[in-house]
Structure formats: C-alpha cells, structure tokens
Coordinates of C-alpha atoms in Angstrom, one line a residue:
N123 CA 26.1 -9.2 -31.0
P124 CA 25.4 -9.3 -34.8
K125 CA 25.5 -13.1 -34.8
N126 CA 22.7 -13.6 -32.2
I127 CA 20.3 -11.2 -33.9
A128 CA 20.9 -12.4 -37.4
N129 CA 17.9 -14.7 -37.5
R130 CA 15.6 -11.8 -36.5
L131 CA 16.6 -9.8 -39.6
A132 CA 14.6 -9.8 -42.8
T133 CA 17.2 -8.4 -45.2
R134 CA 16.6 -7.3 -48.7
A135 CA 18.9 -6.4 -51.5
G136 CA 19.4 -2.6 -51.9
E137 CA 18.1 -1.9 -48.4
T138 CA 19.8 -1.5 -45.0
K139 CA 17.9 -2.4 -41.8
L140 CA 18.6 -0.9 -38.4
G141 CA 19.7 -4.3 -37.1
E142 CA 22.5 -4.4 -39.7
T143 CA 24.1 -1.2 -38.5
L144 CA 23.5 -1.1 -34.7
Q145 CA 26.4 -0.8 -32.3
F146 CA 27.5 -3.5 -29.9
I147 CA 30.1 -4.0 -27.2
P148 CA 31.7 -7.3 -26.1
A149 CA 31.3 -6.5 -22.3
L150 CA 29.7 -4.0 -20.1
E151 CA 33.1 -2.6 -19.1
D152 CA 33.5 -1.3 -22.7
L153 CA 30.4 0.9 -22.4
E154 CA 32.3 4.2 -21.9
R155 CA 34.4 3.6 -25.0
S156 CA 31.3 3.3 -27.2
Q157 CA 30.5 6.3 -29.4
S158 CA 26.7 5.6 -29.2
H159 CA 24.5 7.9 -27.2
F160 CA 21.5 5.6 -26.5
V161 CA 21.7 2.2 -24.9
L162 CA 18.8 -0.2 -25.5
F163 CA 18.0 -3.1 -23.2
G164 CA 15.1 -5.3 -22.3
I165 CA 13.6 -6.4 -18.9
P166 CA 11.6 -9.6 -19.8
E167 CA 9.6 -10.1 -16.6
D168 CA 6.0 -9.9 -15.4
I169 CA 6.5 -10.7 -11.7
G170 CA 5.7 -7.1 -10.6
V171 CA 2.4 -7.3 -12.5
R172 CA 1.4 -10.6 -10.9
A173 CA 2.3 -9.2 -7.5
N174 CA -0.2 -6.4 -8.2
H175 CA -3.1 -8.7 -9.1
G176 CA -2.5 -7.8 -12.8
K177 CA -2.6 -9.8 -16.0
P178 CA 0.8 -11.5 -16.8
G179 CA 2.4 -11.3 -20.3
T180 CA 4.6 -8.2 -20.1
S181 CA 7.7 -10.4 -20.2
G182 CA 7.2 -10.9 -24.0
A183 CA 7.1 -7.2 -25.0
W184 CA 10.9 -6.9 -25.3
N185 CA 11.3 -9.6 -27.9
A186 CA 8.3 -8.3 -29.8
C187 CA 9.8 -4.9 -29.9
L188 CA 13.2 -6.1 -30.9
D189 CA 11.9 -8.1 -33.8
S190 CA 10.3 -5.0 -35.2
L191 CA 13.0 -2.5 -34.3
L192 CA 15.8 -4.5 -35.9
N193 CA 13.9 -4.3 -39.2
V194 CA 13.3 -0.6 -39.3
Q195 CA 14.8 1.0 -42.4
A196 CA 18.2 2.6 -41.6
N197 CA 17.6 5.7 -43.8
H198 CA 18.7 9.3 -43.5
F199 CA 16.0 10.0 -40.9
I200 CA 17.8 7.9 -38.2
D201 CA 21.5 7.5 -37.3
P202 CA 22.2 3.9 -36.4
A203 CA 25.5 5.0 -34.8
K204 CA 23.4 6.6 -32.0
L205 CA 22.1 3.3 -30.7
L206 CA 23.9 0.5 -28.9
L207 CA 22.0 -2.7 -28.5
L208 CA 23.1 -4.0 -25.1
G209 CA 20.8 -7.0 -24.7
E210 CA 18.5 -8.0 -21.9
L211 CA 18.6 -8.4 -18.2
D212 CA 18.6 -12.1 -17.3
C213 CA 15.3 -12.4 -15.3
S214 CA 15.0 -16.2 -15.9
E215 CA 15.8 -17.3 -12.4
E216 CA 13.3 -14.9 -10.8
M217 CA 10.7 -15.8 -13.5
E218 CA 11.1 -19.5 -12.8
K219 CA 10.8 -19.0 -9.0
A220 CA 7.7 -16.9 -9.6
S221 CA 6.1 -19.6 -11.7
N222 CA 6.6 -22.1 -8.9
L223 CA 4.8 -19.9 -6.4
E224 CA 1.3 -21.0 -5.5
P225 CA -1.3 -18.2 -5.8
S226 CA -3.2 -20.0 -3.0
D227 CA -0.2 -19.5 -0.6
P228 CA -1.2 -16.7 1.9
N229 CA 2.3 -15.3 1.4
Y230 CA 2.2 -15.4 -2.4
L231 CA 2.2 -11.7 -2.9
V232 CA 5.0 -11.1 -0.4
K233 CA 7.2 -13.8 -2.0
A234 CA 6.5 -12.3 -5.4
G235 CA 7.5 -8.9 -4.1
E236 CA 10.8 -10.3 -2.8
L237 CA 11.6 -11.4 -6.4
V238 CA 10.6 -7.9 -7.7
G239 CA 13.1 -6.5 -5.2
Q240 CA 15.9 -8.6 -6.7
I241 CA 15.1 -7.3 -10.1
D242 CA 15.0 -3.7 -8.7
E243 CA 18.6 -4.1 -7.8
A244 CA 19.7 -5.4 -11.1
V245 CA 17.8 -2.7 -13.0
S246 CA 19.1 0.2 -10.8
D247 CA 22.7 -1.1 -11.0
L248 CA 22.6 -1.4 -14.8
V249 CA 20.9 2.0 -15.3
S250 CA 23.4 3.7 -13.0
R251 CA 26.3 2.2 -15.0
I252 CA 24.8 3.4 -18.3
I253 CA 24.2 6.9 -17.0
A254 CA 27.7 7.1 -15.4
A255 CA 29.1 6.2 -18.9
G256 CA 27.4 9.3 -20.3
K257 CA 24.7 7.4 -22.1
V258 CA 20.9 7.5 -22.2
P259 CA 19.1 4.2 -21.3
V260 CA 16.2 3.1 -23.4
A261 CA 14.5 0.2 -21.5
I262 CA 11.7 -2.0 -22.7
G263 CA 9.8 -3.8 -19.8
G264 CA 8.4 -5.6 -18.1
G265 CA 6.0 -4.2 -15.6
H266 CA 5.9 -0.7 -14.2
N267 CA 7.6 -2.0 -11.1
N268 CA 10.8 -1.3 -13.0
A269 CA 10.2 2.4 -12.8
Y270 CA 11.7 2.2 -9.3
G271 CA 15.0 0.7 -10.6
M272 CA 15.1 3.2 -13.4
I273 CA 14.7 6.2 -11.1
K274 CA 17.1 4.8 -8.5
G275 CA 19.7 4.2 -11.1
L276 CA 19.5 7.7 -12.5
S277 CA 19.4 9.2 -9.0
T278 CA 22.4 7.1 -7.9
A279 CA 24.5 8.1 -10.9
S280 CA 23.5 11.7 -10.5
A281 CA 24.1 11.7 -6.7
S282 CA 20.8 13.5 -6.2
P283 CA 17.0 13.0 -6.4
I284 CA 15.7 13.2 -9.9
N285 CA 12.3 14.1 -11.5
A286 CA 10.0 11.8 -13.5
L287 CA 7.3 12.3 -16.1
N288 CA 4.8 9.4 -16.3
I289 CA 2.4 9.1 -19.2
D290 CA -0.1 6.8 -17.5
A291 CA -3.7 6.1 -16.6
H292 CA -2.5 5.3 -13.0
T293 CA -0.2 7.0 -10.5
D294 CA 1.6 3.8 -9.3
L295 CA 1.7 5.6 -5.9
R296 CA 0.0 2.7 -4.0
Q297 CA 0.9 1.9 -0.4
L298 CA 4.3 0.8 0.7
E299 CA 3.5 -2.9 1.0
H300 CA 5.4 -5.6 -0.8
R301 CA 7.0 -4.4 -4.0
H302 CA 4.8 -4.6 -7.1
S303 CA 4.0 -2.7 -10.3
G304 CA 1.6 -0.3 -8.5
N305 CA 4.1 1.2 -6.0
G306 CA 7.3 1.9 -7.9
F307 CA 6.9 5.7 -7.5
S308 CA 5.8 5.4 -3.9
Y309 CA 9.1 3.6 -3.1
A310 CA 11.1 6.0 -5.2
R311 CA 9.7 8.9 -3.2
E312 CA 10.1 7.1 0.1
H313 CA 13.7 6.5 -0.5
R314 CA 14.4 10.0 -1.7
F315 CA 15.4 9.0 -5.3
L316 CA 12.4 10.9 -6.7
R317 CA 11.8 14.6 -6.2
K318 CA 9.2 16.1 -8.7
Y319 CA 6.7 13.7 -10.2
A320 CA 4.2 14.4 -13.0
I321 CA 1.5 12.1 -14.3
F322 CA -0.2 13.0 -17.6
G323 CA -3.5 11.4 -18.6
L324 CA -4.5 10.1 -15.2
H325 CA -7.9 8.3 -15.0
Q326 CA -10.2 9.3 -12.2
N327 CA -12.0 6.0 -12.1
Y328 CA -8.9 4.0 -11.1
T329 CA -7.2 6.4 -8.6
P330 CA -8.0 5.9 -4.9
R331 CA -9.1 8.8 -2.8
Y332 CA -6.1 8.5 -0.5
I333 CA -3.7 9.0 -3.5
F334 CA -5.6 12.1 -4.7
E335 CA -5.4 13.5 -1.2
E336 CA -1.6 12.7 -1.0
M337 CA -1.0 14.3 -4.4
D338 CA -3.1 17.4 -3.6
A339 CA -1.1 17.9 -0.4
S340 CA 2.2 17.8 -2.1
G341 CA 3.9 20.6 -4.0
E342 CA 6.2 18.1 -5.8
I343 CA 3.4 16.1 -7.6
M344 CA 1.5 17.3 -10.6
Y345 CA -1.2 15.5 -12.5
V346 CA -3.4 16.1 -15.5
L347 CA -6.6 14.1 -15.7
M348 CA -7.7 12.4 -18.8
E349 CA -11.3 13.5 -18.0
D350 CA -10.2 17.1 -18.0
L351 CA -8.4 16.7 -21.3
I352 CA -11.5 15.1 -22.9
K353 CA -13.7 18.0 -21.7
G354 CA -11.1 20.6 -22.7
E355 CA -10.9 21.7 -19.1
A356 CA -7.4 20.7 -18.3
A357 CA -5.7 23.4 -16.2
A358 CA -2.3 22.3 -17.7
S359 CA -1.1 21.2 -21.1
F360 CA 1.7 18.7 -21.9
E361 CA 4.0 21.6 -22.3
D362 CA 3.2 22.8 -18.8
T363 CA 3.8 19.3 -17.5
L364 CA 7.2 19.2 -19.1
N365 CA 8.0 22.6 -17.6
F366 CA 7.2 21.2 -14.2
I367 CA 9.9 18.5 -14.3
S368 CA 12.4 19.5 -17.0
S369 CA 14.6 22.0 -15.2
S370 CA 16.7 19.1 -13.9
K371 CA 17.4 15.5 -14.9
F372 CA 14.2 13.5 -15.4
G373 CA 13.1 10.1 -16.6
L374 CA 10.4 9.6 -19.2
E375 CA 8.0 6.8 -18.3
V376 CA 5.4 5.5 -20.7
D377 CA 2.9 2.9 -19.4
C378 CA 1.2 1.4 -22.4
D379 CA -2.2 1.2 -20.7
A380 CA -2.3 5.0 -21.2
M381 CA -3.2 4.2 -24.9
A382 CA -6.7 3.1 -25.8
N383 CA -7.0 -0.6 -26.7
F384 CA -3.3 -1.2 -26.4
P385 CA -2.6 -4.7 -25.2
S386 CA -1.3 -4.2 -21.7
S387 CA -1.6 -5.6 -18.2
A388 CA -4.4 -3.1 -17.5
Q389 CA -5.8 -2.6 -21.0
S390 CA -8.4 0.1 -21.3
P391 CA -10.9 1.1 -24.0
S392 CA -10.2 4.8 -23.2
G393 CA -6.9 6.6 -23.5
F394 CA -4.5 8.4 -25.8
S395 CA -3.9 7.3 -29.4
L396 CA -0.5 5.9 -30.3
E397 CA 0.0 9.1 -32.4
E398 CA -0.6 11.3 -29.4
V399 CA 1.9 9.4 -27.2
R400 CA 4.4 9.4 -30.1
K401 CA 4.2 13.2 -30.1
M402 CA 4.7 13.4 -26.3
V403 CA 7.7 11.1 -26.4
Y404 CA 9.2 13.2 -29.2
L405 CA 8.6 16.5 -27.3
A406 CA 10.0 15.1 -24.0
G407 CA 12.9 13.5 -25.8
K408 CA 14.0 16.9 -27.1
E409 CA 14.5 18.2 -23.6
K410 CA 18.3 18.2 -22.7
N411 CA 17.5 16.9 -19.2
C412 CA 15.5 13.9 -20.4
S413 CA 17.8 11.1 -19.2
Y414 CA 16.0 7.9 -20.0
L415 CA 13.0 6.3 -21.7
H416 CA 11.2 3.4 -20.1
L417 CA 8.3 1.7 -22.0
C418 CA 6.4 -0.8 -19.9
E419 CA 3.3 -2.8 -19.3
A420 CA 2.9 -3.8 -23.0
V421 CA 1.8 -7.4 -23.8
A422 CA 2.6 -9.0 -27.1
T423 CA -0.5 -10.6 -28.8
E424 CA -1.3 -12.1 -32.1
N425 CA -4.1 -9.5 -32.7
F426 CA -2.1 -6.3 -32.3
P427 CA 1.3 -5.2 -33.6
T428 CA 2.7 -4.5 -30.1
G429 CA 6.3 -4.7 -31.3
K430 CA 5.8 -2.3 -34.1
A431 CA 4.0 0.2 -31.8
L432 CA 6.9 0.1 -29.3
S433 CA 9.5 0.5 -32.0
Y434 CA 7.8 3.7 -33.2
L435 CA 8.1 5.1 -29.7
V436 CA 11.8 4.1 -29.5
T437 CA 12.7 5.7 -32.9
D438 CA 10.7 8.8 -32.1
F439 CA 12.8 9.2 -28.9
L440 CA 16.0 8.6 -30.8
K441 CA 15.1 11.2 -33.5
A442 CA 14.1 13.8 -31.0
R443 CA 17.7 14.4 -29.6
K444 CA 19.9 16.5 -31.9
L445 CA 23.4 15.4 -31.2

C-alpha cells in the first residue's frame, strides 16, 4: 500500500513518480475489481540457485528493482493506471530453512529442492489467480526455478499447455532430479504444462550434449545459438523465434545471465547488451498472446545498477501493450 512504500520514494516538487500513482488492492480477493492490466510482484529467494550449485544473491533483486521502479517519472510515456503493485511472496520461512541446511549434508541438494517445491506451489497458485482475473503478471525473481511456477500457473488458468520464450544463455532443461534453477522447463514439459519452448541466445559452451540431442529430436523446441548470432549465421531471427511460440498464450522469460557482465548467479562476459534485451522484451510484449513477464537470476550489487536495469525492462514491457 502507499504507506509501506513511502520511504522508498524520492519525491520532488513539480514532478510525479510512478510510486505515487501506482494502483493497490487491500486483499488478493479484490484483484478482479482492479482496473489495472499488469500485476507486479516479487519472489525474494535464491534457494533454487543454491540447489543448482549456483551463486546465491538473487533474493535481493526484487527490492533493488522496486527502489528504482517506484522513482521512474510518471510522464505521458507511461500510464500508471496500468500497473498494480501487489507485493511479494513471503519466502522467509523457506529461506530460513535453507540457511540452516548444511552444505556438507549428503542430502543437502535434495532438501533444498524440497523447499524449492514449496515455492513452486506458491508461485503457480498466485500466477493462476492473477491470470484468472484477466491480468498479466510481471514477476521479479529469484532464481530461474520460478519459471516452473510461472508456466504452471498460466497453464492451469488457461486449462491447457502453454508456450514459453526464454532469453537465456542456458536451456534449464537439466535432468529431472531434485528441483532447482536448472530444470524448471524440464519439469514443466514433463508435467505437460509447457508445449512449445524457444530459447534465444543459447551458449554452446554451457549446454550438455544430451540436452542438444533432446532438443534436436523434438519438434516443440527451438533454439538460436549466441555463437551463430555473433557470426551472422543464425538460421532464425528473434522475429522467427516469436513466430514459433506466439500463435497461442506464452510466457516471456528473461534470465539476466543472457546479458554480458550483468550481475547474476551465472554472470558471463559474453552475451546481449541491455539495449538488445530491452528491444526483445518490447517486441515480445507487443504480442497479444504474451501472458506474463518473468525477470530472474539478477543479483543486486554495489558496483552495478541492477535495480535500474530491471526497471527499464519492466517499463519497456508495460509500454509495449497498447490497451
């Protein structure tokens, strides 16, 4: 509500910030009555990253994004009435339990995966309710494990499998072991929530042979390699990728490790620029079947304006949809 974000606002006479004009609801049951089109929420966790042998820290991206987004100028380029600030999923209990796990425990990964499964259910339930209310979820993670909950939520509300576009250096199609940030799409396919899946900007160096073999054998998976884009030899463009998944409802996934030098759980010196990803988010957001935006794997640091970068991607998505 306005009161609990007031201390995040840097107000100035003669100017109006986005945080001063956002929409709120007193309870989740009031969602359908809201006139807003987009619903923003955070998933402050990094358990899925830890369960995937990754670098923790993604739990802080939500607050960093919020601090920046609330202070964007509410000018004629953005309609604040479009956006409802819902809040954040309470992951504190799972995060506390994860912090008490001993990495030396031979069952550490399995136990962490069980906590990820609990967050899966919370994410999918919330997303399903937002979609059922006729809104578009905008989620700030967290690890990419939350793609599973996002996909399941959209699929459940739609009563059918859905498609996904993932701008990512990795496929997150790893084996169906304990739940973690590297197998969200594997589980979504296994449980028939995900139909067509496209990965744009995939890195050869970090994709196992068995995943390439699985993708090449499937008619429902499309990928465009970063190496082919660099050499100008890509067989498909971003427009082709959009065409592959946009004929029915799809989710837009952006893993921040797809951007070069972006602080993330798997930060890379090679990747897209922020401007390139902003353009992709805008183009995908224009598609009428684009049903959610999920930004994940970002890490807030003192040496990079993570929150501001994420807020650019959020506002580009909001501006793309002509309502």
